[in-house]
PDB file of C-alpha atoms in Angstrom:
ATOM      1  CA  UNK A   1      91.021  52.027  54.571  1.00  0.00           C
ATOM      2  CA  UNK A   2      90.517  52.977  58.231  1.00  0.00           C
ATOM      3  CA  UNK A   3      88.921  56.333  58.939  1.00  0.00           C
ATOM      4  CA  UNK A   4      91.356  58.665  60.733  1.00  0.00           C
ATOM      5  CA  UNK A   5      90.165  60.257  63.965  1.00  0.00           C
ATOM      6  CA  UNK A   6      91.185  63.794  62.989  1.00  0.00           C
ATOM      7  CA  UNK A   7      90.162  65.846  59.964  1.00  0.00           C
ATOM      8  CA  UNK A   8      92.340  66.643  56.980  1.00  0.00           C
ATOM      9  CA  UNK A   9      92.030  69.315  54.292  1.00  0.00           C
ATOM     10  CA  UNK A  10      89.752  67.083  52.157  1.00  0.00           C
ATOM     11  CA  UNK A  11      87.497  65.271  54.627  1.00  0.00           C
ATOM     12  CA  UNK A  12      86.230  65.055  58.165  1.00  0.00           C
ATOM     13  CA  UNK A  13      87.678  62.466  60.523  1.00  0.00           C
ATOM     14  CA  UNK A  14      85.803  60.113  62.797  1.00  0.00           C
ATOM     15  CA  UNK A  15      85.933  62.582  65.720  1.00  0.00           C
ATOM     16  CA  UNK A  16      84.128  65.348  63.840  1.00  0.00           C
ATOM     17  CA  UNK A  17      81.675  62.929  62.258  1.00  0.00           C
ATOM     18  CA  UNK A  18      80.684  61.381  65.601  1.00  0.00           C
ATOM     19  CA  UNK A  19      80.419  64.775  67.315  1.00  0.00           C
ATOM     20  CA  UNK A  20      78.229  66.069  64.475  1.00  0.00           C
ATOM     21  CA  UNK A  21      75.817  63.127  64.379  1.00  0.00           C
ATOM     22  CA  UNK A  22      75.537  62.573  68.138  1.00  0.00           C
ATOM     23  CA  UNK A  23      74.811  66.291  68.593  1.00  0.00           C
ATOM     24  CA  UNK A  24      72.292  66.245  65.738  1.00  0.00           C
ATOM     25  CA  UNK A  25      70.454  63.212  67.110  1.00  0.00           C
ATOM     26  CA  UNK A  26      70.342  64.682  70.607  1.00  0.00           C
ATOM     27  CA  UNK A  27      68.937  67.993  69.347  1.00  0.00           C
ATOM     28  CA  UNK A  28      66.395  66.259  67.106  1.00  0.00           C
ATOM     29  CA  UNK A  29      65.271  64.057  70.009  1.00  0.00           C
ATOM     30  CA  UNK A  30      65.148  66.894  72.531  1.00  0.00           C
ATOM     31  CA  UNK A  31      62.715  69.031  70.544  1.00  0.00           C
ATOM     32  CA  UNK A  32      59.676  66.716  70.605  1.00  0.00           C
ATOM     33  CA  UNK A  33      60.557  65.772  74.183  1.00  0.00           C
ATOM     34  CA  UNK A  34      60.398  69.465  75.117  1.00  0.00           C
ATOM     35  CA  UNK A  35      57.080  69.908  73.311  1.00  0.00           C
ATOM     36  CA  UNK A  36      55.723  66.893  75.189  1.00  0.00           C
ATOM     37  CA  UNK A  37      56.816  68.420  78.496  1.00  0.00           C
ATOM     38  CA  UNK A  38      54.691  71.462  77.674  1.00  0.00           C
ATOM     39  CA  UNK A  39      51.590  69.256  77.560  1.00  0.00           C
ATOM     40  CA  UNK A  40      52.123  67.570  80.931  1.00  0.00           C
ATOM     41  CA  UNK A  41      50.101  68.415  84.003  1.00  0.00           C
ATOM     42  CA  UNK A  42      51.078  67.747  87.582  1.00  0.00           C
ATOM     43  CA  UNK A  43      49.013  64.564  87.628  1.00  0.00           C
ATOM     44  CA  UNK A  44      50.542  62.995  84.509  1.00  0.00           C
ATOM     45  CA  UNK A  45      52.690  59.927  85.136  1.00  0.00           C
ATOM     46  CA  UNK A  46      55.572  61.477  83.160  1.00  0.00           C
ATOM     47  CA  UNK A  47      55.455  64.849  84.952  1.00  0.00           C
ATOM     48  CA  UNK A  48      58.708  64.280  86.863  1.00  0.00           C
ATOM     49  CA  UNK A  49      60.444  61.686  84.688  1.00  0.00           C
ATOM     50  CA  UNK A  50      60.391  63.330  81.249  1.00  0.00           C
ATOM     51  CA  UNK A  51      61.623  66.765  82.417  1.00  0.00           C
ATOM     52  CA  UNK A  52      64.381  65.004  84.399  1.00  0.00           C
ATOM     53  CA  UNK A  53      65.542  63.228  81.224  1.00  0.00           C
ATOM     54  CA  UNK A  54      65.245  66.421  79.179  1.00  0.00           C
ATOM     55  CA  UNK A  55      67.362  68.387  81.672  1.00  0.00           C
ATOM     56  CA  UNK A  56      69.948  65.616  82.007  1.00  0.00           C
ATOM     57  CA  UNK A  57      70.328  65.224  78.250  1.00  0.00           C
ATOM     58  CA  UNK A  58      70.552  69.017  77.947  1.00  0.00           C
ATOM     59  CA  UNK A  59      73.419  69.153  80.432  1.00  0.00           C
ATOM     60  CA  UNK A  60      75.225  66.335  78.589  1.00  0.00           C
ATOM     61  CA  UNK A  61      74.672  68.284  75.381  1.00  0.00           C
ATOM     62  CA  UNK A  62      76.288  71.379  76.932  1.00  0.00           C
ATOM     63  CA  UNK A  63      79.351  69.261  77.715  1.00  0.00           C
ATOM     64  CA  UNK A  64      79.321  67.807  74.220  1.00  0.00           C
ATOM     65  CA  UNK A  65      79.139  71.279  72.671  1.00  0.00           C
ATOM     66  CA  UNK A  66      82.136  72.368  74.757  1.00  0.00           C
ATOM     67  CA  UNK A  67      84.058  69.306  73.540  1.00  0.00           C
ATOM     68  CA  UNK A  68      82.959  70.106  70.001  1.00  0.00           C
ATOM     69  CA  UNK A  69      84.187  73.713  70.283  1.00  0.00           C
ATOM     70  CA  UNK A  70      87.531  72.517  71.638  1.00  0.00           C
ATOM     71  CA  UNK A  71      87.777  69.869  68.894  1.00  0.00           C
ATOM     72  CA  UNK A  72      87.105  72.527  66.269  1.00  0.00           C
ATOM     73  CA  UNK A  73      89.882  74.790  67.611  1.00  0.00           C
ATOM     74  CA  UNK A  74      92.579  72.089  67.815  1.00  0.00           C
ATOM     75  CA  UNK A  75      91.676  70.230  64.620  1.00  0.00           C
ATOM     76  CA  UNK A  76      92.212  70.988  60.931  1.00  0.00           C
ATOM     77  CA  UNK A  77      89.035  72.004  59.145  1.00  0.00           C
ATOM     78  CA  UNK A  78      88.453  70.574  55.680  1.00  0.00           C
ATOM     79  CA  UNK A  79      88.645  73.161  52.921  1.00  0.00           C
ATOM     80  CA  UNK A  80      85.237  74.269  51.650  1.00  0.00           C
ATOM     81  CA  UNK A  81      84.082  72.680  48.421  1.00  0.00           C
ATOM     82  CA  UNK A  82      83.953  74.987  45.414  1.00  0.00           C
ATOM     83  CA  UNK A  83      80.730  77.010  45.324  1.00  0.00           C
ATOM     84  CA  UNK A  84      79.648  80.576  44.520  1.00  0.00           C
ATOM     85  CA  UNK A  85      80.715  83.181  47.096  1.00  0.00           C
ATOM     86  CA  UNK A  86      77.152  84.017  48.200  1.00  0.00           C
ATOM     87  CA  UNK A  87      76.539  80.300  48.854  1.00  0.00           C
ATOM     88  CA  UNK A  88      79.812  80.027  50.797  1.00  0.00           C
ATOM     89  CA  UNK A  89      78.771  83.024  52.901  1.00  0.00           C
ATOM     90  CA  UNK A  90      75.292  81.530  53.493  1.00  0.00           C
ATOM     91  CA  UNK A  91      76.851  78.203  54.502  1.00  0.00           C
ATOM     92  CA  UNK A  92      79.177  79.837  57.031  1.00  0.00           C
ATOM     93  CA  UNK A  93      76.369  82.025  58.384  1.00  0.00           C
ATOM     94  CA  UNK A  94      74.038  79.024  58.773  1.00  0.00           C
ATOM     95  CA  UNK A  95      76.691  77.010  60.641  1.00  0.00           C
ATOM     96  CA  UNK A  96      77.417  79.936  62.962  1.00  0.00           C
ATOM     97  CA  UNK A  97      73.702  80.421  63.561  1.00  0.00           C
ATOM     98  CA  UNK A  98      73.287  76.703  64.349  1.00  0.00           C
ATOM     99  CA  UNK A  99      75.996  77.012  67.024  1.00  0.00           C
ATOM    100  CA  UNK A 100      74.530  80.246  68.457  1.00  0.00           C
ATOM    101  CA  UNK A 101      70.992  78.882  68.561  1.00  0.00           C
ATOM    102  CA  UNK A 102      72.200  75.686  70.234  1.00  0.00           C
ATOM    103  CA  UNK A 103      74.109  77.652  72.875  1.00  0.00           C
ATOM    104  CA  UNK A 104      71.184  80.009  73.515  1.00  0.00           C
ATOM    105  CA  UNK A 105      68.719  77.133  73.758  1.00  0.00           C
ATOM    106  CA  UNK A 106      70.931  75.253  76.208  1.00  0.00           C
ATOM    107  CA  UNK A 107      71.676  78.297  78.377  1.00  0.00           C
ATOM    108  CA  UNK A 108      68.018  79.320  78.500  1.00  0.00           C
ATOM    109  CA  UNK A 109      67.089  75.738  79.432  1.00  0.00           C
ATOM    110  CA  UNK A 110      69.588  75.893  82.288  1.00  0.00           C
ATOM    111  CA  UNK A 111      68.076  79.216  83.395  1.00  0.00           C
ATOM    112  CA  UNK A 112      64.550  77.750  83.399  1.00  0.00           C
ATOM    113  CA  UNK A 113      65.620  74.725  85.405  1.00  0.00           C
ATOM    114  CA  UNK A 114      67.626  76.637  88.016  1.00  0.00           C
ATOM    115  CA  UNK A 115      65.372  79.687  88.430  1.00  0.00           C
ATOM    116  CA  UNK A 116      64.153  78.308  91.773  1.00  0.00           C
ATOM    117  CA  UNK A 117      67.724  78.033  93.092  1.00  0.00           C
ATOM    118  CA  UNK A 118      67.967  74.252  92.772  1.00  0.00           C
ATOM    119  CA  UNK A 119      70.714  72.634  90.723  1.00  0.00           C
ATOM    120  CA  UNK A 120      70.202  70.124  87.937  1.00  0.00           C
ATOM    121  CA  UNK A 121      70.728  66.459  88.771  1.00  0.00           C
ATOM    122  CA  UNK A 122      72.308  64.788  85.718  1.00  0.00           C
ATOM    123  CA  UNK A 123      71.251  61.112  85.501  1.00  0.00           C
ATOM    124  CA  UNK A 124      72.001  60.726  89.238  1.00  0.00           C
ATOM    125  CA  UNK A 125      75.716  60.993  88.331  1.00  0.00           C
ATOM    126  CA  UNK A 126      76.334  64.548  89.567  1.00  0.00           C
ATOM    127  CA  UNK A 127      74.596  67.869  90.078  1.00  0.00           C
ATOM    128  CA  UNK A 128      75.129  71.086  88.132  1.00  0.00           C
ATOM    129  CA  UNK A 129      74.717  73.869  90.703  1.00  0.00           C
ATOM    130  CA  UNK A 130      72.297  76.740  90.202  1.00  0.00           C
ATOM    131  CA  UNK A 131      73.552  80.266  89.747  1.00  0.00           C
ATOM    132  CA  UNK A 132      71.630  83.094  91.408  1.00  0.00           C
ATOM    133  CA  UNK A 133      68.651  84.289  89.372  1.00  0.00           C
ATOM    134  CA  UNK A 134      69.518  87.211  87.111  1.00  0.00           C
ATOM    135  CA  UNK A 135      66.008  88.656  86.779  1.00  0.00           C
ATOM    136  CA  UNK A 136      62.489  88.443  88.151  1.00  0.00           C
ATOM    137  CA  UNK A 137      60.346  85.927  86.314  1.00  0.00           C
ATOM    138  CA  UNK A 138      63.512  84.254  85.060  1.00  0.00           C
ATOM    139  CA  UNK A 139      61.704  80.969  84.469  1.00  0.00           C
ATOM    140  CA  UNK A 140      59.068  82.618  82.248  1.00  0.00           C
ATOM    141  CA  UNK A 141      61.479  84.808  80.286  1.00  0.00           C
ATOM    142  CA  UNK A 142      63.968  81.977  79.784  1.00  0.00           C
ATOM    143  CA  UNK A 143      61.063  79.689  78.840  1.00  0.00           C
ATOM    144  CA  UNK A 144      60.019  82.013  75.998  1.00  0.00           C
ATOM    145  CA  UNK A 145      63.603  82.308  74.772  1.00  0.00           C
ATOM    146  CA  UNK A 146      64.066  78.539  75.056  1.00  0.00           C
ATOM    147  CA  UNK A 147      60.983  77.771  72.984  1.00  0.00           C
ATOM    148  CA  UNK A 148      61.754  80.368  70.300  1.00  0.00           C
ATOM    149  CA  UNK A 149      65.411  79.421  69.912  1.00  0.00           C
ATOM    150  CA  UNK A 150      64.687  75.674  70.006  1.00  0.00           C
ATOM    151  CA  UNK A 151      62.015  76.053  67.323  1.00  0.00           C
ATOM    152  CA  UNK A 152      64.308  78.207  65.184  1.00  0.00           C
ATOM    153  CA  UNK A 153      67.153  75.728  65.745  1.00  0.00           C
ATOM    154  CA  UNK A 154      65.129  72.689  64.685  1.00  0.00           C
ATOM    155  CA  UNK A 155      63.825  74.593  61.647  1.00  0.00           C
ATOM    156  CA  UNK A 156      67.329  75.650  60.601  1.00  0.00           C
ATOM    157  CA  UNK A 157      68.583  72.095  61.211  1.00  0.00           C
ATOM    158  CA  UNK A 158      65.885  70.830  58.837  1.00  0.00           C
ATOM    159  CA  UNK A 159      66.989  73.358  56.199  1.00  0.00           C
ATOM    160  CA  UNK A 160      70.601  72.279  56.824  1.00  0.00           C
ATOM    161  CA  UNK A 161      69.647  68.643  56.219  1.00  0.00           C
ATOM    162  CA  UNK A 162      67.683  69.512  53.079  1.00  0.00           C
ATOM    163  CA  UNK A 163      70.639  71.528  51.778  1.00  0.00           C
ATOM    164  CA  UNK A 164      72.941  68.546  52.342  1.00  0.00           C
ATOM    165  CA  UNK A 165      70.534  66.319  50.408  1.00  0.00           C
ATOM    166  CA  UNK A 166      70.353  68.910  47.616  1.00  0.00           C
ATOM    167  CA  UNK A 167      74.158  68.942  47.424  1.00  0.00           C
ATOM    168  CA  UNK A 168      74.200  65.159  47.239  1.00  0.00           C
ATOM    169  CA  UNK A 169      71.348  64.405  44.831  1.00  0.00           C
ATOM    170  CA  UNK A 170      71.142  67.536  42.674  1.00  0.00           C
ATOM    171  CA  UNK A 171      74.620  69.101  42.748  1.00  0.00           C
ATOM    172  CA  UNK A 172      76.252  65.663  43.071  1.00  0.00           C
ATOM    173  CA  UNK A 173      79.130  67.076  45.127  1.00  0.00           C
ATOM    174  CA  UNK A 174      80.884  65.641  48.211  1.00  0.00           C
ATOM    175  CA  UNK A 175      79.213  67.819  50.882  1.00  0.00           C
ATOM    176  CA  UNK A 176      77.188  64.991  52.433  1.00  0.00           C
ATOM    177  CA  UNK A 177      79.673  62.186  51.812  1.00  0.00           C
ATOM    178  CA  UNK A 178      82.377  64.129  53.664  1.00  0.00           C
ATOM    179  CA  UNK A 179      80.207  64.137  56.801  1.00  0.00           C
ATOM    180  CA  UNK A 180      79.122  60.499  56.563  1.00  0.00           C
ATOM    181  CA  UNK A 181      82.541  59.497  55.238  1.00  0.00           C
ATOM    182  CA  UNK A 182      81.349  57.029  52.637  1.00  0.00           C
ATOM    183  CA  UNK A 183      84.641  57.527  50.815  1.00  0.00           C
ATOM    184  CA  UNK A 184      87.705  58.443  52.839  1.00  0.00           C
ATOM    185  CA  UNK A 185      90.063  60.819  51.107  1.00  0.00           C
ATOM    186  CA  UNK A 186      93.700  61.126  52.011  1.00  0.00           C
ATOM    187  CA  UNK A 187      95.555  64.251  53.133  1.00  0.00           C
ATOM    188  CA  UNK A 188      96.084  66.947  50.546  1.00  0.00           C
TER     189      UNK A 188
END
């Protein structure tokens, strides 16, 4: 059976699945790349190249998150699987926190990169213009926020992944299979 593009009340469609996994892989890849940037000195061969890639991927990720937010508003969301109310609350809170941390990390990254008034060149395709600085030492303040939120985000993403594995191997429910779509379920 072909996987539908949109979600239904029982499972996620191909659109949501691709948006989820592409976003996840980008975030997972960006974290060690950002840590590596922190080790570079002016004389390192990667001093200009790696930050350029990090910024470009970050700007693509902002666009992807906007598409994801739009997709979420125009698409049906699968009904939650049965679980205790405190667990349902924790699940919703964790998902909201993942979105907020991602947004904060991306915005603070933009603020670091544009603090000097220069825009961000995205893979030589186009430039995202800089907004005027909002505070003195914007680069330093945004840098602290960026590191803290990125580290919290990657930690929460790891907990999210472990929870999905727990659901799959211990609880033996459909939480993980709905997002990798191993078995497509029909509407209602």
